[in-house]
Amino acid sequence: MNAPGRSYWRSLEELAETPEFAALVEREVPRFRDVLAGVDRRRFLQLMAASMALGGLGSGLSACGPEPNPRQLLPYVEQPLGIIPGRSRYYATATTLDGYATGVLVASQMGRPVKIEGNPDHPASLGAASAIMQATILGLYDPRRAQSIVGHGQIDSWDGFVTALFERRDRLMAHHGEGLRLLTGTVTSPSLTAQIAALNKDFPGMQWHQWEPLHRDEERAAAKEAFGRPLDSVYDIGSADVIFAVESDLISAVPGWLAYARHFAARRRPAETGGRMSRVYAIESTPTLIGAKADHRLALRPAELAAAMRYLAAALGAGPQQWSQAQVKDADWLKAAAQDLKQHHGRALVHAGREQPAEIHLLAHAINGALGSFGATIRLIEPVAASPGSQQQSLHQLAADMMAGKVDTLLMLETNPLYTAPADVDFAAALKKVPLSADLALYADETTLASTWHIPAAHEYEAWSDARAFDGTITIQQPQLRRLYGGHSAQELLAVLLGNTMPVDYALLRAFWQSAAKQQGHADFEQFWHESVRIGVVANSAAAPVTATPTADLAAHLPAAAAEAKGLDLIFRPDEAAWDGRFADNPWLLEMPRAFTRLTWDNAALIAPSTAKRLGLATEDVVAIAAGDRQLRAPIFVLPGQAPDCVTLPLGFGRRAGGLGVGVGFDAYALRVVASPWLVAAKSLTKTGDTLRLATVQQHDRIAGRDLVHEGTLADFVKNPHFLKHEGNNESIYPAYKYPGNAWAMAVDLNSCIGCQACVVACQAENNVPVVGKDQVLAGREMHWLRIDRYYSGAADEPSVAFEPVPCMHCENAPCEVVCPVHATVHDHEGLNLMVYNRCVGTRFCSNNCPYKVRRFNFFAYAIEDDRPAESWNPEVTVRGRGVMEKCTYCIQRIRTTQIDALRENRPIRDGEIVTACQQSCPTQAIIFGDRNDPKSAVARRKASPLDYVLLEELNTRPRTSYSALIRNRNPLIKDDEA
Amino acid sequence: MAIFGPRANMLMNAALIAAAAGSVFLVMLIWLVPVMGYNSQERYIPPQPVPFSHKHHVSGLGLDCRYCHTTVEISQSAGMPATEICMTCHSQIWTNAAILAPVRQSLADDTPLRWTRVYTLPDYVYFDHSIHVAKGVGCTECHGPIGDMPLTRKATTLYMSWCLACHRDPAPHLRPLSEVFNPHWHRTPATPSGEQLMAAYHIHTRTLSDCGVCHR
Amino acid sequence: MTIADLPDAAPVVRPGVTLTSLSEEVSARVLRPHAPRWWWVGFGISLALLLVLVVAMAWLFINGIGVWGVNIPVAWGLAIAEYVWWIALASGGTIVSALFYLTRSPWRSATNRIAESMMLSAAACAGLMPIMHLGRPGFFYWLFPYSTVMGVWPQVRSPLWWDFICLLCYILMSIMFYYVGLLPDLATVRDLAQTRRKQILYGILALGWRGSARHWRNHQTVYFIMCAIMAPMVISVHSVVGLDFAGGLTPGWHSTQFPPYFFFGAVISGLALVIMLTILVRRGYGFQDIITEYHFNALAKVMLVGSLMLGYSYLWEAWGAVYGSSVADRSEFFFRIFGFYAPSYWAKIALNILIPQLLWLPAVRRSEIGLFLISVGIIVGMWLERFVIVIPSLSHNSIPSYWGVYYPTLWDWATLAGTIGLFLTLFFVFLRLFPIVSIAEVRELVQKRGSR
């Protein structure tokens, strides 16, 4: 696995691992690799001083001068202020997705970012960090990133580009910018928006197009329809007693979902809220996280969703009565839900997902209006994004103009239309007609290769910028390190067009904010600037709520009810991890098991068991799916909970250019059309006879009578909180061991866990867990220390879902410890089940003897073969070599760091002072870690809950990790087989 | 024609005994080789770009360890002095001594000095300077009579058994906090006993030899 | 049984065998300058297979354990199954030569050398397996109770460690046992040797044995004591191997019956291999006079008993799983008999229990062909049994989300073939270098017969 990038980025740390030597050793004495494994990867810390010196030096050093060997020790030349060798510093910034910002804190070791953590002060994060956010750090270091400016197929320079753009600029000036087009994603950055406004002044003829493949056009259209102008909704999910979710992405994808999930979960822990719990109804075509948490769920195909919504609207007096006469599936179910919603007037909330048609969004607005949700559970604000319009139309228009030759200069900023454009927009052909097209992109992607100029983009951790969050809050993004592969920011690019030949991102941003701050009436700019940058939030910049009510008679605005759907529906959804394709190059995300399918390294066409049965299909069958005159081949994955006759095609795979993701999975954009971006009718779905092996990490879906998931209803809980407790028999012939000091323990709440996988990737990032690749996952060798098991119960088509995060249980009677012949896994006096990598000889008996199967083995030298730069690994954790066992350590490195600080200060460790990586990233606080011996600690309190239980208690392993039983708040009026 | 003379048996017995003795010796080697000095590189003096003398700077001039090793009290790494720290003095004295040329060079073209590390720990071992000095373990406990070393040499084996010896019984290795950075300190009748110091520093050996203390 | 109740049809030693003819017959096989063609053919094939082992090991050590099919949950694969298989075969040899020496069974005398040669060859293969299967084989010596610079010791609570120690003692003991038994014959060969080189070679090996009464007395005492040690040792070795599994929490392993169960397995598989080899040696060297139906009859009877004991264990296992209270055990057992690996389960039942019942028929017990086929069946069946014990239990463990299957890779199979090669190579070497029938002991029989 030799990375092209390596040869470009030759820093001291990288040299420290001396690949040649490693290679030699690998060839000559395989055994030594084990010894080296730990060595190479942390070596950079011992040379970190050097790396900083290098930072000051520019990229030159290794070109000249001798290469240092690992035994060398390089101090600074000048000690930078505040940097302490061996201690992490945290810098606030933000990472953006589809334009919307989420605040992060970047842990930095000697100037090397090593870990992304949520920024507790940022409204969209509240301290949590999603899987995608965690993975951006790997994207930053990805050696496959584009590294040189290419003009007309030749390697060129920034100056070359500036010159080219400048001569074009004069021409454009001449005729007022006719033919100048700008294509961006959704833009929330105030500075960028200002620049574009300035451009419009200089070039009146310029047109600005926006395109996000996962656009929110339908939502916007509906809002425009309902309120007269496009307004954004901000939800106060915490105060909603009844939530009606229409394939809602409220706790999985909407901007700010981390915060929503936090408040959602706070209402789902009956043991902590005195037996009070919100109730969730979900109707959806394909499983969503909120659907999995729902107390009542219906799987309906799109047409049925619309019908159901009309029925609901009528039942709640938000629509004409004749709607309630229409025949709908599960009428009584809906009636009961409607009644429940009505009873909670002002404390109810209806939310429809991004992919739902404007019609359903409109109905949702109407119902919310009828339920008095606006101003109560929903706050309306002016749109956060700049000039929100239909992006579908925008892109379509652009492509048309390009075809017509009306465009002679096209600037594309971090967007990849050639891959993401709907199939009926032939962007490739259109692009050929543009004399000068410049693409600013992180990778040499599909669009890049077709444009005349490619400008490698600076990663968002490499440049100064700013962005707004879902509620309008502004974050000033600060760079975390010198640009690894050169690269330029969007602001710099536009500045050139504005006449600045030597744009510097810092100067541009500061200049903008100097004026902006003045307008906002900040007297002391320096103080404002430093505070904003330090905290990662521009103080009280959140958008003010506006009052608006949806127009009374929405029925008028609605098309006639759709006819009964026939045939198969094809629905397009973003992939949980690859998103719209921009993360298809990220190894962590590719190998992240998806919440429901538990699938890695592929996307698949998801269909319901009943449909699969009818069509004679099974998982891994490759089918040809045709819609209109287009078709694609995709492997089938049979997914319980999917709506019948409805095929979900995850977007974001089948990349044709870029990095690691090229050729992984199939490209679902091939069937997407402008007319209906999220849903097309399948012309045919035929079995090809081929099969494709899919790398799922969980083959068996049910608990098979094991004591794994405790589940009950709220009603029973209220009657008797201890209703799930059964007397476990924990007798042992040995006296129980005493833990007088700290007793580290973890409590996992199944009610809170929404299966978002944030903890899985957080653990991978914190603990240097290597990526193994599809083949190894197929061989059953994935390395994730923490996994989220997904169990189904009930009918296959309408299953009830339980997510169960499974880290190491740190059993007090650990079965793994007694069988290790060399003391490589032992218990410590605080109850941690330690794994001593350097002592492990690899008998693997510990894994065989672990009933929870949480141990992972380095069958190959995964970490060594992993091609991330050395400095991207966490120096606080040993990187494991070939042939050793590893597993969750409760983030022992964090425990030790805190312990040492506490010991130095001769004070006890405070509760909440030690936070494990999984706990830290969890948006719903499902995971709590702490000292069980301290009765006041959060973990002790949660373990005291009557719902607390441990896995496989009958084995008497006495796990330190315990779980809170899953409670569903069922509506007594609804009788379904789930209960 | 006898092939085996009368001495055959005797020879055979001798051979058997020799074989036995040989195998015992081989086994002994397994024990002996690791504890040989060349294996642990004890007393090894690696070449350095500048022949820096702790003897001169510490014992002679009386510099405090922390003047150069700035982070020893707050971080796992004691910290190597930045070139500018050397130059605080050497911009005034010995300004054109030949042996200091590399230092001046380093400042001049902003390239770090390249010292050779004397104490190399495997990367699966996490040693933290700050906690040791905070709990009364003097520099010389590990670095030997550093204050009297004209050239820095490795003073200890750094074997795990050596670490464990102290982690299992710290008392004899402790000293008053005021003396931690004193290279010439030695126990006097006046010094409080190791046990008293352990109590004072809240050192509990119960958890001190857990594997997880050093291995993560 | 004693010599008295021998059926005349099958004397333990055919009439016509005299003391001198016996010595010459047997040692001639060793002393003759040219080995027979069949020996060369067999030895050639063995070497070829041995080469496979060398390649397989090289590949394994260079690339790592990942070249095998092992994964999580099935972290132990063929290597461990074969380890148990080989050690069982080895033990079988010891049982014949040690256990039945104590019972003074006359039929042992002609077969014990074959059994012991096989024991050593199989033990070598068994010893190889645990080291090969380590993630970091280079560090296997950390299991030795020594501590120079690390200050840590092995974990004596671990069954693996007991196993390591047992295996070590067993192999060392077996070598001594073999050598001591061989001494008088080495002397015989030395005396009959014509060329000086052979005289010197065997002379040295014979350690100056002159067959004096004192020599014999000491030899008999030592040999008896060794047998007295070996007999319980072989039982303990296999019980401890059983504990490797019984000590685990894994459903299908966590059972108190494993130690005896494994011993029964050792008896039957060991005897099967002894019978196979005896038949081959007898044919190849034309030892019809000193290895007779009587031997086969007796060996077959013991094998039949072994098969019955094993059958009992199988029943016990099923009963425990079905009647027991553990959900995991029950579902694991049903997975064994109906699941992915079910064929191997039913095959082992047929080969180890059903077919051997033919041995009730005296005709079968005496027919070389019949015995040979049944023995081959049992050896395959026992390999399957080890497979069934190791793999399905792991693949169908306590936590359904982590159920997974294991497919042996090319390198797994290469390792199997290779160890067979190692076994055969060693055995052929024994065959060529040392008397494959214990001259001294058969003489004793002849003597007894004469005196009757």
mmCIF file of C-alpha atoms in Angstrom, chain A residues 833-979:
data_model
loop_
_atom_site.group_PDB
_atom_site.id
_atom_site.type_symbol
_atom_site.label_atom_id
_atom_site.label_comp_id
_atom_site.label_asym_id
_atom_site.label_seq_id
_atom_site.Cartn_x
_atom_site.Cartn_y
_atom_site.Cartn_z
ATOM 1 C CA ASN A 833 -9.272 -5.493 32.129
ATOM 2 C CA LEU A 834 -5.893 -4.593 30.693
ATOM 3 C CA MET A 835 -4.462 -5.738 27.396
ATOM 4 C CA VAL A 836 -0.667 -5.641 27.288
ATOM 5 C CA TYR A 837 0.104 -5.729 23.578
ATOM 6 C CA ASN A 838 3.837 -6.087 23.953
ATOM 7 C CA ARG A 839 3.409 -9.192 26.095
ATOM 8 C CA CYS A 840 0.895 -10.904 23.803
ATOM 9 C CA VAL A 841 2.136 -13.959 21.917
ATOM 10 C CA GLY A 842 -1.146 -14.421 20.083
ATOM 11 C CA THR A 843 -2.667 -17.674 21.303
ATOM 12 C CA ARG A 844 -6.101 -16.048 20.751
ATOM 13 C CA PHE A 845 -7.576 -18.129 23.580
ATOM 14 C CA CYS A 846 -8.768 -14.915 25.222
ATOM 15 C CA SER A 847 -10.946 -14.148 22.225
ATOM 16 C CA ASN A 848 -12.357 -17.675 22.153
ATOM 17 C CA ASN A 849 -13.165 -17.375 25.798
ATOM 18 C CA CYS A 850 -14.766 -13.942 25.583
ATOM 19 C CA PRO A 851 -18.547 -14.503 25.607
ATOM 20 C CA TYR A 852 -19.111 -10.986 24.254
ATOM 21 C CA LYS A 853 -16.629 -11.322 21.386
ATOM 22 C CA VAL A 854 -15.169 -7.854 21.899
ATOM 23 C CA ARG A 855 -11.575 -8.847 21.276
ATOM 24 C CA ARG A 856 -9.866 -8.097 17.969
ATOM 25 C CA PHE A 857 -6.774 -9.718 16.531
ATOM 26 C CA ASN A 858 -4.114 -8.394 14.164
ATOM 27 C CA PHE A 859 -4.137 -11.281 11.730
ATOM 28 C CA PHE A 860 -1.918 -9.166 9.503
ATOM 29 C CA ALA A 861 0.124 -6.042 10.203
ATOM 30 C CA TYR A 862 -2.929 -3.883 9.544
ATOM 31 C CA ALA A 863 -1.551 -0.776 11.186
ATOM 32 C CA ILE A 864 1.769 -0.976 9.362
ATOM 33 C CA GLU A 865 0.069 -1.517 6.023
ATOM 34 C CA ASP A 866 -2.296 1.370 6.728
ATOM 35 C CA ASP A 867 -1.040 4.255 4.595
ATOM 36 C CA ARG A 868 -1.839 7.171 6.865
ATOM 37 C CA PRO A 869 1.010 9.530 7.634
ATOM 38 C CA ALA A 870 2.684 8.714 10.940
ATOM 39 C CA GLU A 871 1.690 12.030 12.496
ATOM 40 C CA SER A 872 -2.014 11.244 12.102
ATOM 41 C CA TRP A 873 -1.946 8.476 14.719
ATOM 42 C CA ASN A 874 -2.756 9.192 18.334
ATOM 43 C CA PRO A 875 0.628 9.238 20.120
ATOM 44 C CA GLU A 876 -1.015 8.373 23.447
ATOM 45 C CA VAL A 877 -1.932 4.866 22.278
ATOM 46 C CA THR A 878 0.376 2.070 21.163
ATOM 47 C CA VAL A 879 -0.110 1.116 17.542
ATOM 48 C CA ARG A 880 -0.449 -2.623 17.554
ATOM 49 C CA GLY A 881 1.684 -4.873 15.439
ATOM 50 C CA ARG A 882 1.007 -8.161 13.717
ATOM 51 C CA GLY A 883 -0.101 -11.143 15.742
ATOM 52 C CA VAL A 884 -1.292 -9.374 18.878
ATOM 53 C CA MET A 885 -4.735 -9.184 20.417
ATOM 54 C CA GLU A 886 -6.381 -5.859 21.164
ATOM 55 C CA LYS A 887 -9.643 -4.535 22.568
ATOM 56 C CA CYS A 888 -11.449 -1.658 24.229
ATOM 57 C CA THR A 889 -9.433 -0.293 27.162
ATOM 58 C CA TYR A 890 -11.991 2.212 28.480
ATOM 59 C CA CYS A 891 -9.573 4.734 26.907
ATOM 60 C CA ILE A 892 -6.943 3.947 29.510
ATOM 61 C CA GLN A 893 -4.700 6.668 28.079
ATOM 62 C CA ARG A 894 -7.303 9.260 29.093
ATOM 63 C CA ILE A 895 -7.647 7.669 32.520
ATOM 64 C CA ARG A 896 -3.885 7.756 33.047
ATOM 65 C CA THR A 897 -3.461 11.342 31.890
ATOM 66 C CA THR A 898 -6.146 12.534 34.277
ATOM 67 C CA GLN A 899 -4.896 10.282 37.051
ATOM 68 C CA ILE A 900 -1.366 11.641 36.730
ATOM 69 C CA ASP A 901 -2.638 15.213 36.815
ATOM 70 C CA ALA A 902 -4.741 14.430 39.883
ATOM 71 C CA LEU A 903 -1.887 12.651 41.643
ATOM 72 C CA ARG A 904 0.454 15.514 40.885
ATOM 73 C CA GLU A 905 -2.018 17.889 42.459
ATOM 74 C CA ASN A 906 -2.762 15.436 45.299
ATOM 75 C CA ARG A 907 -6.496 15.597 44.702
ATOM 76 C CA PRO A 908 -9.154 12.992 43.925
ATOM 77 C CA ILE A 909 -10.371 12.626 40.343
ATOM 78 C CA ARG A 910 -13.597 14.556 39.815
ATOM 79 C CA ASP A 911 -16.648 12.837 38.352
ATOM 80 C CA GLY A 912 -16.841 13.558 34.641
ATOM 81 C CA GLU A 913 -13.182 14.503 34.499
ATOM 82 C CA ILE A 914 -12.391 11.326 32.574
ATOM 83 C CA VAL A 915 -14.454 11.039 29.423
ATOM 84 C CA THR A 916 -14.011 8.094 27.079
ATOM 85 C CA ALA A 917 -13.906 8.812 23.356
ATOM 86 C CA CYS A 918 -17.214 7.043 22.731
ATOM 87 C CA GLN A 919 -18.955 8.873 25.564
ATOM 88 C CA GLN A 920 -17.559 12.169 24.356
ATOM 89 C CA SER A 921 -18.796 11.774 20.805
ATOM 90 C CA CYS A 922 -22.215 10.379 21.706
ATOM 91 C CA PRO A 923 -24.905 12.924 20.795
ATOM 92 C CA THR A 924 -27.473 11.354 23.114
ATOM 93 C CA GLN A 925 -25.308 10.691 26.173
ATOM 94 C CA ALA A 926 -26.164 7.019 25.892
ATOM 95 C CA ILE A 927 -22.723 6.151 27.242
ATOM 96 C CA ILE A 928 -21.603 7.250 30.697
ATOM 97 C CA PHE A 929 -18.230 6.425 32.208
ATOM 98 C CA GLY A 930 -16.932 7.007 35.679
ATOM 99 C CA ASP A 931 -16.135 5.722 39.135
ATOM 100 C CA ARG A 932 -18.697 3.204 40.328
ATOM 101 C CA ASN A 933 -17.466 3.547 43.899
ATOM 102 C CA ASP A 934 -18.542 7.174 44.046
ATOM 103 C CA PRO A 935 -22.294 7.005 44.749
ATOM 104 C CA LYS A 936 -22.753 10.550 43.476
ATOM 105 C CA SER A 937 -21.103 9.863 40.126
ATOM 106 C CA ALA A 938 -23.291 9.881 37.026
ATOM 107 C CA VAL A 939 -22.383 6.293 36.230
ATOM 108 C CA ALA A 940 -23.238 5.061 39.712
ATOM 109 C CA ARG A 941 -26.578 6.839 39.565
ATOM 110 C CA ARG A 942 -27.434 5.303 36.210
ATOM 111 C CA LYS A 943 -26.391 1.865 37.405
ATOM 112 C CA ALA A 944 -28.724 2.310 40.352
ATOM 113 C CA SER A 945 -31.643 2.576 37.930
ATOM 114 C CA PRO A 946 -34.165 -0.284 38.142
ATOM 115 C CA LEU A 947 -33.666 -0.782 34.419
ATOM 116 C CA ASP A 948 -29.955 -1.560 34.798
ATOM 117 C CA TYR A 949 -28.809 -5.023 33.679
ATOM 118 C CA VAL A 950 -25.715 -6.788 32.374
ATOM 119 C CA LEU A 951 -25.275 -8.989 29.333
ATOM 120 C CA LEU A 952 -25.238 -12.790 29.748
ATOM 121 C CA GLU A 953 -25.552 -12.474 33.497
ATOM 122 C CA GLU A 954 -25.829 -16.257 33.873
ATOM 123 C CA LEU A 955 -22.115 -16.557 33.054
ATOM 124 C CA ASN A 956 -21.337 -14.614 36.228
ATOM 125 C CA THR A 957 -18.611 -12.589 34.553
ATOM 126 C CA ARG A 958 -19.661 -9.497 36.546
ATOM 127 C CA PRO A 959 -19.225 -6.954 33.740
ATOM 128 C CA ARG A 960 -18.331 -3.384 34.606
ATOM 129 C CA THR A 961 -20.286 -2.293 31.533
ATOM 130 C CA SER A 962 -24.015 -2.433 32.184
ATOM 131 C CA TYR A 963 -27.090 -1.472 30.192
ATOM 132 C CA SER A 964 -30.390 0.285 30.785
ATOM 133 C CA ALA A 965 -33.326 -1.679 29.434
ATOM 134 C CA LEU A 966 -35.197 -0.465 26.365
ATOM 135 C CA ILE A 967 -38.599 1.073 27.175
ATOM 136 C CA ARG A 968 -41.275 1.812 24.565
ATOM 137 C CA ASN A 969 -44.027 4.306 25.259
ATOM 138 C CA ARG A 970 -46.871 2.500 23.535
ATOM 139 C CA ASN A 971 -50.233 4.010 22.748
ATOM 140 C CA PRO A 972 -52.788 1.715 24.414
ATOM 141 C CA LEU A 973 -55.175 2.361 21.522
ATOM 142 C CA ILE A 974 -52.782 0.785 19.051
ATOM 143 C CA LYS A 975 -52.541 -2.985 19.061
ATOM 144 C CA ASP A 976 -49.693 -4.232 16.923
ATOM 145 C CA ASP A 977 -47.632 -7.359 17.054
ATOM 146 C CA GLU A 978 -44.523 -5.481 18.137
ATOM 147 C CA ALA A 979 -45.396 -5.548 21.802
#
